[in-house]
Amino acid sequence: PPKPLMKFQVSSRVLLRALEPLSALAKANATLPICENVLFDLTPERLLVTATDLQKTLSVTVEVQTRDTHRIC
């Protein structure tokens, strides 16, 4: 069966600002699929996004509106 969608509300501007520093790591090793580089961890009221290039790891937390708990890479 298909996995449930990750549902949350956040301003697109706030989300973009939070994800910008992570984009450099996600692009650093273009031979790896993006799924191996980024983890989205949703818990009530926050989204933790972690990116790695297998040498460095960066994480950012964004306040969101949700009741869901979900992890996806």
PDB file of C-alpha atoms in Angstrom:
ATOM      1  CA  PRO A   1       0.000   0.000   0.000  1.00  0.00           C
ATOM      2  CA  PRO A   2       1.142   3.581  -0.611  1.00  0.00           C
ATOM      3  CA  LYS A   3       2.746   5.398   2.300  1.00  0.00           C
ATOM      4  CA  PRO A   4       0.745   8.234   3.851  1.00  0.00           C
ATOM      5  CA  LEU A   5       1.593  11.778   2.859  1.00  0.00           C
ATOM      6  CA  MET A   6       3.406  14.074   5.239  1.00  0.00           C
ATOM      7  CA  LYS A   7       0.870  16.810   6.031  1.00  0.00           C
ATOM      8  CA  PHE A   8       1.763  20.084   7.715  1.00  0.00           C
ATOM      9  CA  GLN A   9       1.253  23.819   7.318  1.00  0.00           C
ATOM     10  CA  VAL A  10       4.073  26.362   7.157  1.00  0.00           C
ATOM     11  CA  SER A  11       4.744  29.532   5.220  1.00  0.00           C
ATOM     12  CA  SER A  12       6.564  28.753   1.974  1.00  0.00           C
ATOM     13  CA  ARG A  13       8.948  31.637   2.702  1.00  0.00           C
ATOM     14  CA  VAL A  14       9.820  30.209   6.132  1.00  0.00           C
ATOM     15  CA  LEU A  15      10.334  26.721   4.691  1.00  0.00           C
ATOM     16  CA  LEU A  16      12.496  27.979   1.827  1.00  0.00           C
ATOM     17  CA  ARG A  17      14.662  30.045   4.177  1.00  0.00           C
ATOM     18  CA  ALA A  18      15.182  26.988   6.405  1.00  0.00           C
ATOM     19  CA  LEU A  19      16.040  24.636   3.518  1.00  0.00           C
ATOM     20  CA  GLU A  20      18.503  26.918   1.688  1.00  0.00           C
ATOM     21  CA  PRO A  21      21.556  25.996   3.836  1.00  0.00           C
ATOM     22  CA  LEU A  22      20.799  22.298   3.318  1.00  0.00           C
ATOM     23  CA  SER A  23      20.704  22.519  -0.459  1.00  0.00           C
ATOM     24  CA  ALA A  24      24.494  22.748  -0.739  1.00  0.00           C
ATOM     25  CA  LEU A  25      24.911  19.401   1.011  1.00  0.00           C
ATOM     26  CA  ALA A  26      22.203  17.706  -1.011  1.00  0.00           C
ATOM     27  CA  LYS A  27      23.961  18.773  -4.233  1.00  0.00           C
ATOM     28  CA  ALA A  28      27.500  18.044  -3.018  1.00  0.00           C
ATOM     29  CA  ASN A  29      27.478  14.421  -4.101  1.00  0.00           C
ATOM     30  CA  ALA A  30      25.235  14.343  -7.168  1.00  0.00           C
ATOM     31  CA  THR A  31      25.919  10.642  -7.772  1.00  0.00           C
ATOM     32  CA  LEU A  32      23.850   9.713  -4.709  1.00  0.00           C
ATOM     33  CA  PRO A  33      20.070   9.805  -5.015  1.00  0.00           C
ATOM     34  CA  ILE A  34      18.519  12.646  -3.036  1.00  0.00           C
ATOM     35  CA  CYS A  35      16.712  10.083  -0.866  1.00  0.00           C
ATOM     36  CA  GLU A  36      20.062   9.034   0.576  1.00  0.00           C
ATOM     37  CA  ASN A  37      20.902  12.620   1.524  1.00  0.00           C
ATOM     38  CA  VAL A  38      17.833  14.163   3.200  1.00  0.00           C
ATOM     39  CA  LEU A  39      15.619  13.043   6.084  1.00  0.00           C
ATOM     40  CA  PHE A  40      12.324  14.765   6.923  1.00  0.00           C
ATOM     41  CA  ASP A  41      11.190  14.060  10.495  1.00  0.00           C
ATOM     42  CA  LEU A  42       7.757  15.486  11.315  1.00  0.00           C
ATOM     43  CA  THR A  43       6.439  15.643  14.857  1.00  0.00           C
ATOM     44  CA  PRO A  44       3.622  17.755  16.235  1.00  0.00           C
ATOM     45  CA  GLU A  45       4.589  21.412  15.886  1.00  0.00           C
ATOM     46  CA  ARG A  46       7.998  20.877  14.204  1.00  0.00           C
ATOM     47  CA  LEU A  47       9.704  19.569  11.090  1.00  0.00           C
ATOM     48  CA  LEU A  48      13.330  18.503  11.456  1.00  0.00           C
ATOM     49  CA  VAL A  49      15.170  18.310   8.126  1.00  0.00           C
ATOM     50  CA  THR A  50      18.607  16.696   8.075  1.00  0.00           C
ATOM     51  CA  ALA A  51      20.889  16.642   5.023  1.00  0.00           C
ATOM     52  CA  THR A  52      24.278  15.009   4.556  1.00  0.00           C
ATOM     53  CA  ASP A  53      26.976  14.642   1.932  1.00  0.00           C
ATOM     54  CA  LEU A  54      28.355  11.674   3.937  1.00  0.00           C
ATOM     55  CA  GLN A  55      31.135  13.889   5.322  1.00  0.00           C
ATOM     56  CA  LYS A  56      29.105  16.742   6.815  1.00  0.00           C
ATOM     57  CA  THR A  57      25.610  16.795   8.258  1.00  0.00           C
ATOM     58  CA  LEU A  58      23.328  19.788   8.770  1.00  0.00           C
ATOM     59  CA  SER A  59      19.924  19.882  10.464  1.00  0.00           C
ATOM     60  CA  VAL A  60      17.304  22.594  10.640  1.00  0.00           C
ATOM     61  CA  THR A  61      14.096  22.749  12.609  1.00  0.00           C
ATOM     62  CA  VAL A  62      11.017  24.542  11.316  1.00  0.00           C
ATOM     63  CA  GLU A  63       7.941  25.260  13.401  1.00  0.00           C
ATOM     64  CA  VAL A  64       4.901  23.865  11.607  1.00  0.00           C
ATOM     65  CA  GLN A  65       1.248  23.221  12.257  1.00  0.00           C
ATOM     66  CA  THR A  66       0.436  19.523  12.280  1.00  0.00           C
ATOM     67  CA  ARG A  67      -0.811  16.684  14.402  1.00  0.00           C
ATOM     68  CA  ASP A  68       1.054  14.076  12.373  1.00  0.00           C
ATOM     69  CA  THR A  69       4.213  12.179  13.166  1.00  0.00           C
ATOM     70  CA  HIS A  70       6.066  10.895  10.119  1.00  0.00           C
ATOM     71  CA  ARG A  71       9.599  10.223   8.855  1.00  0.00           C
ATOM     72  CA  ILE A  72      10.581  10.027   5.218  1.00  0.00           C
ATOM     73  CA  CYS A  73      13.772  10.228   3.207  1.00  0.00           C
TER      74      CYS A  73
END
